[in-house]
PDB file of C-alpha atoms in Angstrom:
ATOM      1  CA  MET A   1      76.933 137.971  18.745  1.00 74.00           C
ATOM      2  CA  PRO A   2      75.348 134.498  18.866  1.00 83.00           C
ATOM      3  CA  THR A   3      73.406 133.432  15.820  1.00 95.00           C
ATOM      4  CA  VAL A   4      70.239 131.373  15.636  1.00 97.00           C
ATOM      5  CA  ARG A   5      72.435 128.420  14.715  1.00 97.00           C
ATOM      6  CA  ASP A   6      74.587 129.003  17.795  1.00 97.00           C
ATOM      7  CA  VAL A   7      71.531 128.914  20.060  1.00 98.00           C
ATOM      8  CA  ARG A   8      70.185 125.821  18.366  1.00 98.00           C
ATOM      9  CA  GLU A   9      73.498 124.027  18.831  1.00 97.00           C
ATOM     10  CA  MET A  10      73.454 124.788  22.568  1.00 98.00           C
ATOM     11  CA  ALA A  11      70.797 122.082  23.024  1.00 97.00           C
ATOM     12  CA  GLY A  12      72.129 119.513  25.465  1.00 96.00           C
ATOM     13  CA  GLU A  13      75.524 121.237  25.521  1.00 97.00           C
ATOM     14  CA  GLU A  14      75.214 124.635  27.201  1.00 97.00           C
ATOM     15  CA  THR A  15      72.535 126.207  29.367  1.00 98.00           C
ATOM     16  CA  ILE A  16      70.654 129.004  27.611  1.00 98.00           C
ATOM     17  CA  THR A  17      69.737 132.184  29.494  1.00 98.00           C
ATOM     18  CA  MET A  18      66.957 134.441  28.219  1.00 98.00           C
ATOM     19  CA  LEU A  19      65.310 137.562  29.657  1.00 98.00           C
ATOM     20  CA  THR A  20      62.818 140.037  28.265  1.00 98.00           C
ATOM     21  CA  ALA A  21      63.685 143.667  27.665  1.00 98.00           C
ATOM     22  CA  TYR A  22      61.633 146.487  26.178  1.00 98.00           C
ATOM     23  CA  ASP A  23      63.989 149.473  25.970  1.00 98.00           C
ATOM     24  CA  ALA A  24      67.602 150.257  25.140  1.00 98.00           C
ATOM     25  CA  PRO A  25      68.935 150.894  28.697  1.00 98.00           C
ATOM     26  CA  THR A  26      67.509 147.627  30.011  1.00 98.00           C
ATOM     27  CA  ALA A  27      68.741 145.735  26.962  1.00 98.00           C
ATOM     28  CA  GLU A  28      72.223 147.157  27.526  1.00 98.00           C
ATOM     29  CA  ILE A  29      72.253 145.897  31.122  1.00 98.00           C
ATOM     30  CA  VAL A  30      70.970 142.440  30.154  1.00 98.00           C
ATOM     31  CA  ASP A  31      73.441 142.249  27.284  1.00 98.00           C
ATOM     32  CA  GLU A  32      76.428 143.302  29.375  1.00 98.00           C
ATOM     33  CA  ALA A  33      75.519 140.645  31.949  1.00 98.00           C
ATOM     34  CA  GLY A  34      76.098 138.005  29.280  1.00 98.00           C
ATOM     35  CA  VAL A  35      72.524 136.775  28.839  1.00 98.00           C
ATOM     36  CA  ASP A  36      72.310 134.757  25.620  1.00 98.00           C
ATOM     37  CA  VAL A  37      68.903 135.810  24.285  1.00 98.00           C
ATOM     38  CA  ILE A  38      66.787 138.928  24.773  1.00 98.00           C
ATOM     39  CA  LEU A  39      63.090 138.517  24.081  1.00 98.00           C
ATOM     40  CA  VAL A  40      61.058 141.588  23.228  1.00 98.00           C
ATOM     41  CA  GLY A  41      57.957 139.982  24.676  1.00 98.00           C
ATOM     42  CA  ASP A  42      54.356 141.011  24.258  1.00 98.00           C
ATOM     43  CA  SER A  43      54.516 141.021  28.060  1.00 97.00           C
ATOM     44  CA  VAL A  44      55.392 144.672  27.443  1.00 98.00           C
ATOM     45  CA  GLY A  45      51.627 145.153  27.502  1.00 98.00           C
ATOM     46  CA  ASN A  46      51.421 144.195  31.186  1.00 95.00           C
ATOM     47  CA  THR A  47      54.786 145.503  32.317  1.00 96.00           C
ATOM     48  CA  ALA A  48      55.213 148.809  30.508  1.00 97.00           C
ATOM     49  CA  LEU A  49      52.076 149.837  28.639  1.00 97.00           C
ATOM     50  CA  GLY A  50      49.466 149.525  31.373  1.00 96.00           C
ATOM     51  CA  TYR A  51      47.297 146.903  29.698  1.00 97.00           C
ATOM     52  CA  ASP A  52      45.510 144.190  31.674  1.00 95.00           C
ATOM     53  CA  SER A  53      46.808 141.473  29.324  1.00 95.00           C
ATOM     54  CA  THR A  54      48.993 140.999  26.270  1.00 96.00           C
ATOM     55  CA  LEU A  55      46.016 141.049  23.895  1.00 97.00           C
ATOM     56  CA  PRO A  56      45.952 144.813  23.138  1.00 97.00           C
ATOM     57  CA  VAL A  57      49.644 144.926  22.138  1.00 98.00           C
ATOM     58  CA  THR A  58      50.038 145.972  18.504  1.00 98.00           C
ATOM     59  CA  VAL A  59      52.580 145.191  15.826  1.00 98.00           C
ATOM     60  CA  ASP A  60      53.685 148.823  15.869  1.00 98.00           C
ATOM     61  CA  GLU A  61      54.331 148.664  19.607  1.00 98.00           C
ATOM     62  CA  ILE A  62      56.401 145.490  19.353  1.00 98.00           C
ATOM     63  CA  ALA A  63      58.299 146.965  16.411  1.00 98.00           C
ATOM     64  CA  SER A  64      59.107 150.157  18.316  1.00 98.00           C
ATOM     65  CA  HIS A  65      60.326 148.301  21.389  1.00 98.00           C
ATOM     66  CA  THR A  66      62.277 145.812  19.268  1.00 98.00           C
ATOM     67  CA  GLY A  67      64.161 148.599  17.536  1.00 98.00           C
ATOM     68  CA  ALA A  68      65.020 150.145  20.904  1.00 98.00           C
ATOM     69  CA  VAL A  69      66.289 146.826  22.277  1.00 98.00           C
ATOM     70  CA  VAL A  70      68.386 146.143  19.185  1.00 98.00           C
ATOM     71  CA  ARG A  71      69.997 149.580  19.502  1.00 98.00           C
ATOM     72  CA  GLY A  72      70.949 148.766  23.100  1.00 98.00           C
ATOM     73  CA  THR A  73      72.358 145.316  22.340  1.00 98.00           C
ATOM     74  CA  ASP A  74      75.784 144.271  21.071  1.00 98.00           C
ATOM     75  CA  ASP A  75      76.012 140.561  21.800  1.00 98.00           C
ATOM     76  CA  ALA A  76      72.719 138.878  22.724  1.00 98.00           C
ATOM     77  CA  LEU A  77      70.381 137.352  20.158  1.00 98.00           C
ATOM     78  CA  VAL A  78      67.266 139.549  19.947  1.00 98.00           C
ATOM     79  CA  VAL A  79      63.940 137.776  19.393  1.00 98.00           C
ATOM     80  CA  ALA A  80      60.714 139.704  18.764  1.00 98.00           C
ATOM     81  CA  ASP A  81      57.356 138.375  19.928  1.00 98.00           C
ATOM     82  CA  LEU A  82      54.555 138.425  17.366  1.00 98.00           C
ATOM     83  CA  PRO A  83      51.517 139.910  19.152  1.00 98.00           C
ATOM     84  CA  PHE A  84      47.926 138.720  19.178  1.00 97.00           C
ATOM     85  CA  LEU A  85      46.244 138.606  15.739  1.00 96.00           C
ATOM     86  CA  SER A  86      49.454 139.507  13.904  1.00 97.00           C
ATOM     87  CA  PHE A  87      49.568 135.889  12.686  1.00 97.00           C
ATOM     88  CA  GLY A  88      47.383 132.821  12.499  1.00 91.00           C
ATOM     89  CA  TYR A  89      44.613 134.058  10.223  1.00 90.00           C
ATOM     90  CA  ASP A  90      46.375 135.408   7.115  1.00 95.00           C
ATOM     91  CA  GLU A  91      49.736 133.957   6.123  1.00 96.00           C
ATOM     92  CA  THR A  92      50.717 136.930   3.955  1.00 97.00           C
ATOM     93  CA  ALA A  93      50.089 139.367   6.804  1.00 97.00           C
ATOM     94  CA  ALA A  94      51.969 137.096   9.208  1.00 98.00           C
ATOM     95  CA  VAL A  95      55.024 136.956   6.948  1.00 98.00           C
ATOM     96  CA  GLU A  96      54.960 140.729   6.530  1.00 98.00           C
ATOM     97  CA  ASN A  97      54.648 141.322  10.290  1.00 98.00           C
ATOM     98  CA  ALA A  98      57.431 138.874  11.086  1.00 98.00           C
ATOM     99  CA  GLY A  99      59.643 140.174   8.305  1.00 98.00           C
ATOM    100  CA  ARG A 100      59.248 143.726   9.564  1.00 98.00           C
ATOM    101  CA  MET A 101      60.865 142.768  12.872  1.00 98.00           C
ATOM    102  CA  LEU A 102      63.994 141.573  11.065  1.00 98.00           C
ATOM    103  CA  LYS A 103      64.139 143.900   8.073  1.00 98.00           C
ATOM    104  CA  GLU A 104      63.174 147.187   9.734  1.00 98.00           C
ATOM    105  CA  GLU A 105      63.916 146.712  13.442  1.00 98.00           C
ATOM    106  CA  GLY A 106      66.979 144.445  13.373  1.00 98.00           C
ATOM    107  CA  ALA A 107      65.746 141.417  15.318  1.00 98.00           C
ATOM    108  CA  SER A 108      67.338 138.062  14.504  1.00 98.00           C
ATOM    109  CA  ALA A 109      64.204 135.934  14.956  1.00 98.00           C
ATOM    110  CA  VAL A 110      60.554 135.980  15.996  1.00 98.00           C
ATOM    111  CA  LYS A 111      58.664 134.045  18.657  1.00 98.00           C
ATOM    112  CA  ILE A 112      55.191 132.691  17.987  1.00 98.00           C
ATOM    113  CA  GLU A 113      52.675 131.368  20.493  1.00 97.00           C
ATOM    114  CA  SER A 114      52.192 128.036  18.806  1.00 97.00           C
ATOM    115  CA  GLY A 115      49.490 125.493  18.068  1.00 96.00           C
ATOM    116  CA  GLU A 116      48.229 123.386  15.218  1.00 96.00           C
ATOM    117  CA  HIS A 117      47.576 126.586  13.273  1.00 95.00           C
ATOM    118  CA  THR A 118      51.245 127.681  13.354  1.00 97.00           C
ATOM    119  CA  VAL A 119      53.004 124.578  12.049  1.00 98.00           C
ATOM    120  CA  GLU A 120      52.627 125.531   8.405  1.00 98.00           C
ATOM    121  CA  LEU A 121      53.405 129.180   9.181  1.00 98.00           C
ATOM    122  CA  THR A 122      56.613 128.158  10.955  1.00 98.00           C
ATOM    123  CA  GLU A 123      57.657 126.247   7.869  1.00 98.00           C
ATOM    124  CA  THR A 124      56.854 129.205   5.611  1.00 98.00           C
ATOM    125  CA  LEU A 125      58.708 131.728   7.752  1.00 98.00           C
ATOM    126  CA  THR A 126      61.740 129.473   8.031  1.00 98.00           C
ATOM    127  CA  ARG A 127      61.756 128.910   4.292  1.00 98.00           C
ATOM    128  CA  VAL A 128      61.847 132.649   3.535  1.00 98.00           C
ATOM    129  CA  GLY A 129      64.626 133.280   6.066  1.00 98.00           C
ATOM    130  CA  ILE A 130      62.766 134.286   9.226  1.00 98.00           C
ATOM    131  CA  PRO A 131      63.915 132.095  12.143  1.00 98.00           C
ATOM    132  CA  VAL A 132      61.117 131.018  14.476  1.00 98.00           C
ATOM    133  CA  MET A 133      61.136 130.296  18.200  1.00 98.00           C
ATOM    134  CA  ALA A 134      58.019 128.268  19.028  1.00 98.00           C
ATOM    135  CA  HIS A 135      56.064 128.549  22.306  1.00 98.00           C
ATOM    136  CA  LEU A 136      53.869 125.861  23.866  1.00 98.00           C
ATOM    137  CA  GLY A 137      52.151 125.361  27.210  1.00 97.00           C
ATOM    138  CA  LEU A 138      50.625 128.441  28.777  1.00 93.00           C
ATOM    139  CA  THR A 139      50.201 130.892  25.910  1.00 92.00           C
ATOM    140  CA  PRO A 140      48.894 134.226  27.260  1.00 89.00           C
ATOM    141  CA  GLN A 141      47.365 135.212  23.921  1.00 90.00           C
ATOM    142  CA  HIS A 142      44.867 132.379  24.479  1.00 87.00           C
ATOM    143  CA  VAL A 143      43.892 133.600  27.954  1.00 80.00           C
ATOM    144  CA  ASN A 144      40.228 133.940  27.009  1.00 78.00           C
ATOM    145  CA  ARG A 145      40.122 130.232  26.159  1.00 78.00           C
ATOM    146  CA  GLU A 146      42.680 128.633  28.471  1.00 75.00           C
ATOM    147  CA  GLY A 147      43.114 131.101  31.336  1.00 73.00           C
ATOM    148  CA  TYR A 148      46.456 131.096  33.155  1.00 82.00           C
ATOM    149  CA  ALA A 149      46.299 127.513  34.408  1.00 85.00           C
ATOM    150  CA  ARG A 150      49.153 125.024  34.115  1.00 91.00           C
ATOM    151  CA  GLN A 151      48.994 123.183  30.787  1.00 94.00           C
ATOM    152  CA  GLY A 152      49.773 119.574  29.867  1.00 95.00           C
ATOM    153  CA  THR A 153      48.463 118.124  33.113  1.00 96.00           C
ATOM    154  CA  THR A 154      46.518 115.242  31.557  1.00 96.00           C
ATOM    155  CA  GLU A 155      47.866 112.350  29.508  1.00 97.00           C
ATOM    156  CA  GLU A 156      45.945 113.524  26.471  1.00 97.00           C
ATOM    157  CA  SER A 157      47.082 117.148  26.649  1.00 97.00           C
ATOM    158  CA  ALA A 158      50.677 116.103  27.383  1.00 98.00           C
ATOM    159  CA  GLU A 159      50.751 113.860  24.328  1.00 98.00           C
ATOM    160  CA  GLU A 160      49.247 116.617  22.220  1.00 98.00           C
ATOM    161  CA  MET A 161      51.938 119.038  23.399  1.00 98.00           C
ATOM    162  CA  LEU A 162      54.692 116.565  22.599  1.00 98.00           C
ATOM    163  CA  ASP A 163      53.243 116.037  19.118  1.00 98.00           C
ATOM    164  CA  LEU A 164      53.076 119.802  18.550  1.00 98.00           C
ATOM    165  CA  ALA A 165      56.656 120.206  19.746  1.00 98.00           C
ATOM    166  CA  ARG A 166      57.836 117.602  17.256  1.00 98.00           C
ATOM    167  CA  ALA A 167      55.766 119.185  14.488  1.00 98.00           C
ATOM    168  CA  HIS A 168      57.279 122.620  15.050  1.00 98.00           C
ATOM    169  CA  GLU A 169      60.777 121.191  15.156  1.00 98.00           C
ATOM    170  CA  ASP A 170      60.086 119.445  11.843  1.00 98.00           C
ATOM    171  CA  ALA A 171      58.709 122.725  10.480  1.00 98.00           C
ATOM    172  CA  GLY A 172      62.015 124.443  11.207  1.00 98.00           C
ATOM    173  CA  ALA A 173      61.677 126.110  14.625  1.00 98.00           C
ATOM    174  CA  PHE A 174      65.155 126.640  16.104  1.00 98.00           C
ATOM    175  CA  ALA A 175      64.028 126.612  19.761  1.00 98.00           C
ATOM    176  CA  LEU A 176      60.937 126.023  21.873  1.00 98.00           C
ATOM    177  CA  VAL A 177      59.672 127.914  24.914  1.00 98.00           C
ATOM    178  CA  LEU A 178      57.721 125.746  27.380  1.00 98.00           C
ATOM    179  CA  GLU A 179      55.638 127.806  29.802  1.00 97.00           C
ATOM    180  CA  HIS A 180      53.899 126.647  33.006  1.00 96.00           C
ATOM    181  CA  VAL A 181      53.924 122.909  32.281  1.00 97.00           C
ATOM    182  CA  PRO A 182      54.791 119.980  34.568  1.00 98.00           C
ATOM    183  CA  ALA A 183      58.541 119.555  34.987  1.00 98.00           C
ATOM    184  CA  ASN A 184      58.446 115.891  33.979  1.00 98.00           C
ATOM    185  CA  LEU A 185      56.599 116.740  30.759  1.00 98.00           C
ATOM    186  CA  ALA A 186      59.133 119.472  29.961  1.00 98.00           C
ATOM    187  CA  GLY A 187      61.919 116.963  30.597  1.00 98.00           C
ATOM    188  CA  THR A 188      60.329 114.439  28.235  1.00 98.00           C
ATOM    189  CA  ILE A 189      59.882 117.021  25.475  1.00 98.00           C
ATOM    190  CA  THR A 190      63.476 118.157  25.941  1.00 98.00           C
ATOM    191  CA  GLU A 191      64.711 114.581  25.559  1.00 98.00           C
ATOM    192  CA  GLU A 192      62.604 114.020  22.449  1.00 98.00           C
ATOM    193  CA  LEU A 193      63.725 117.124  20.561  1.00 98.00           C
ATOM    194  CA  THR A 194      67.032 118.055  19.013  1.00 98.00           C
ATOM    195  CA  ILE A 195      66.299 121.793  19.247  1.00 98.00           C
ATOM    196  CA  PRO A 196      66.721 123.479  22.641  1.00 98.00           C
ATOM    197  CA  THR A 197      63.850 123.997  25.039  1.00 98.00           C
ATOM    198  CA  ILE A 198      63.672 127.115  27.197  1.00 98.00           C
ATOM    199  CA  GLY A 199      61.479 126.852  30.256  1.00 98.00           C
ATOM    200  CA  ILE A 200      59.468 129.308  32.291  1.00 98.00           C
ATOM    201  CA  GLY A 201      57.663 127.563  35.100  1.00 97.00           C
ATOM    202  CA  ALA A 202      58.639 124.257  33.507  1.00 98.00           C
ATOM    203  CA  GLY A 203      61.204 122.881  35.929  1.00 98.00           C
ATOM    204  CA  PRO A 204      64.981 122.444  35.677  1.00 98.00           C
ATOM    205  CA  GLU A 205      65.274 119.859  32.909  1.00 97.00           C
ATOM    206  CA  THR A 206      64.928 122.203  29.951  1.00 98.00           C
ATOM    207  CA  ASP A 207      67.953 123.464  28.014  1.00 98.00           C
ATOM    208  CA  GLY A 208      67.509 126.989  29.314  1.00 98.00           C
ATOM    209  CA  GLN A 209      65.394 129.368  31.365  1.00 98.00           C
ATOM    210  CA  VAL A 210      63.568 132.614  30.620  1.00 98.00           C
ATOM    211  CA  LEU A 211      61.920 135.178  32.896  1.00 98.00           C
ATOM    212  CA  VAL A 212      60.195 138.496  32.410  1.00 98.00           C
ATOM    213  CA  ILE A 213      62.754 141.117  33.391  1.00 98.00           C
ATOM    214  CA  ASP A 214      60.361 142.827  35.829  1.00 98.00           C
ATOM    215  CA  ASP A 215      59.942 139.560  37.715  1.00 98.00           C
ATOM    216  CA  ALA A 216      63.665 138.795  37.727  1.00 98.00           C
ATOM    217  CA  VAL A 217      64.765 142.155  39.112  1.00 98.00           C
ATOM    218  CA  GLY A 218      61.778 142.779  41.391  1.00 98.00           C
ATOM    219  CA  LEU A 219      60.293 145.730  39.515  1.00 97.00           C
ATOM    220  CA  GLY A 220      56.640 144.714  39.327  1.00 92.00           C
ATOM    221  CA  ASP A 221      54.150 144.692  42.186  1.00 88.00           C
ATOM    222  CA  TRP A 222      53.250 141.048  41.427  1.00 89.00           C
ATOM    223  CA  SER A 223      55.023 138.043  39.937  1.00 91.00           C
ATOM    224  CA  PRO A 224      53.903 134.473  39.186  1.00 92.00           C
ATOM    225  CA  SER A 225      54.677 131.694  41.617  1.00 92.00           C
ATOM    226  CA  PHE A 226      57.111 130.035  39.218  1.00 93.00           C
ATOM    227  CA  SER A 227      59.352 133.113  38.949  1.00 95.00           C
ATOM    228  CA  LYS A 228      62.048 134.320  41.330  1.00 97.00           C
ATOM    229  CA  GLN A 229      63.092 137.842  42.248  1.00 97.00           C
ATOM    230  CA  PHE A 230      66.850 138.316  42.134  1.00 98.00           C
ATOM    231  CA  GLY A 231      66.682 141.944  43.240  1.00 97.00           C
ATOM    232  CA  ASP A 232      64.425 144.695  44.625  1.00 97.00           C
ATOM    233  CA  VAL A 233      64.444 147.339  41.905  1.00 98.00           C
ATOM    234  CA  ARG A 234      60.934 148.512  42.793  1.00 97.00           C
ATOM    235  CA  GLY A 235      61.927 149.101  46.396  1.00 98.00           C
ATOM    236  CA  GLU A 236      65.070 150.960  45.399  1.00 98.00           C
ATOM    237  CA  MET A 237      63.123 153.172  42.981  1.00 98.00           C
ATOM    238  CA  GLU A 238      60.523 153.938  45.645  1.00 98.00           C
ATOM    239  CA  ARG A 239      63.265 154.943  48.083  1.00 98.00           C
ATOM    240  CA  ALA A 240      65.007 157.114  45.478  1.00 98.00           C
ATOM    241  CA  VAL A 241      61.803 158.894  44.487  1.00 98.00           C
ATOM    242  CA  SER A 242      60.921 159.526  48.140  1.00 98.00           C
ATOM    243  CA  ARG A 243      64.395 160.976  48.769  1.00 98.00           C
ATOM    244  CA  PHE A 244      63.987 163.259  45.734  1.00 98.00           C
ATOM    245  CA  ARG A 245      60.608 164.520  46.970  1.00 98.00           C
ATOM    246  CA  ASP A 246      61.960 165.142  50.458  1.00 98.00           C
ATOM    247  CA  ALA A 247      65.044 166.948  49.152  1.00 98.00           C
ATOM    248  CA  VAL A 248      63.000 169.270  46.941  1.00 98.00           C
ATOM    249  CA  GLU A 249      60.445 170.023  49.661  1.00 98.00           C
ATOM    250  CA  SER A 250      63.174 170.762  52.221  1.00 98.00           C
ATOM    251  CA  GLY A 251      65.173 172.956  49.857  1.00 97.00           C
ATOM    252  CA  GLU A 252      68.157 170.602  49.990  1.00 97.00           C
ATOM    253  CA  PHE A 253      67.945 170.126  46.223  1.00 97.00           C
ATOM    254  CA  PRO A 254      69.120 171.798  44.117  1.00 96.00           C
ATOM    255  CA  ALA A 255      72.138 172.925  46.114  1.00 95.00           C
ATOM    256  CA  ASP A 256      74.863 175.281  44.923  1.00 92.00           C
ATOM    257  CA  GLU A 257      76.752 172.438  43.238  1.00 93.00           C
ATOM    258  CA  HIS A 258      73.680 171.687  41.126  1.00 94.00           C
ATOM    259  CA  SER A 259      73.332 175.268  39.897  1.00 92.00           C
ATOM    260  CA  HIS A 260      75.228 177.640  37.642  1.00 90.00           C
ATOM    261  CA  VAL A 261      75.319 181.389  38.039  1.00 85.00           C
ATOM    262  CA  GLU A 262      76.261 183.443  34.989  1.00 83.00           C
ATOM    263  CA  GLU A 263      77.557 186.827  36.116  1.00 77.00           C
ATOM    264  CA  THR A 264      76.866 188.487  32.785  1.00 75.00           C
ATOM    265  CA  VAL A 265      73.152 187.851  33.252  1.00 65.00           C
ATOM    266  CA  ASP A 266      73.148 190.534  35.948  1.00 61.00           C
ATOM    267  CA  ASP A 267      73.571 193.100  33.183  1.00 60.00           C
ATOM    268  CA  VAL A 268      70.064 192.354  31.985  1.00 57.00           C
ATOM    269  CA  TYR A 269      68.535 193.859  35.116  1.00 52.00           C
TER     270      TYR A 269
END
């Protein structure tokens, strides 16, 4: 099983692969495929819980899904997302929420949607033994302020992002997710840091790539323009469900081989 140190040392040496997972069966598949890092993302709100955004996701929900993913994983590094309002306003509560993911659910690290307000928290968490993966660029928990637009598109905002990346590295973050930013900016940040960068909609020059599992396998009914579907799981599920319905309605299922007759039961009648 790779450690946080192993992932950090992959910067500039090996390409890092990361996918989300929210349950044990999916985690098992991702793990067996040899993906380096599994992120229990707050994207579970959109993909599995029926929410319109990540904002309603609770600490309890992330904890439950993290425990399930850990139980389905043997080799990949499991990182738990800290959901909206579980950090950033009270450091004690943030440490407790982050610590719960490691101590009770078995994650190896947490991911934090980062900004000026998380530099000191990153340092605190790292100091008490909670590894932190930072996250800059498009941060969905700030959708009400920033929307879903590409970030870092002006000289000022690009410089600010670079400064924040450096600050979080100095604070002890072991890796940095860059989401929906210009590829040349992601390349510059990657060159400037010694910790690995993991891109999503950030071009090819980062140290690794991450996608939401539903986007990668083609499970959702929509995916962002910067993702790629490597399968058609939704289509296959639709076909399987339709075949089940047809088989039941026609009487084809269950057939004799799907049933068991116990002769002694006849004595009851």
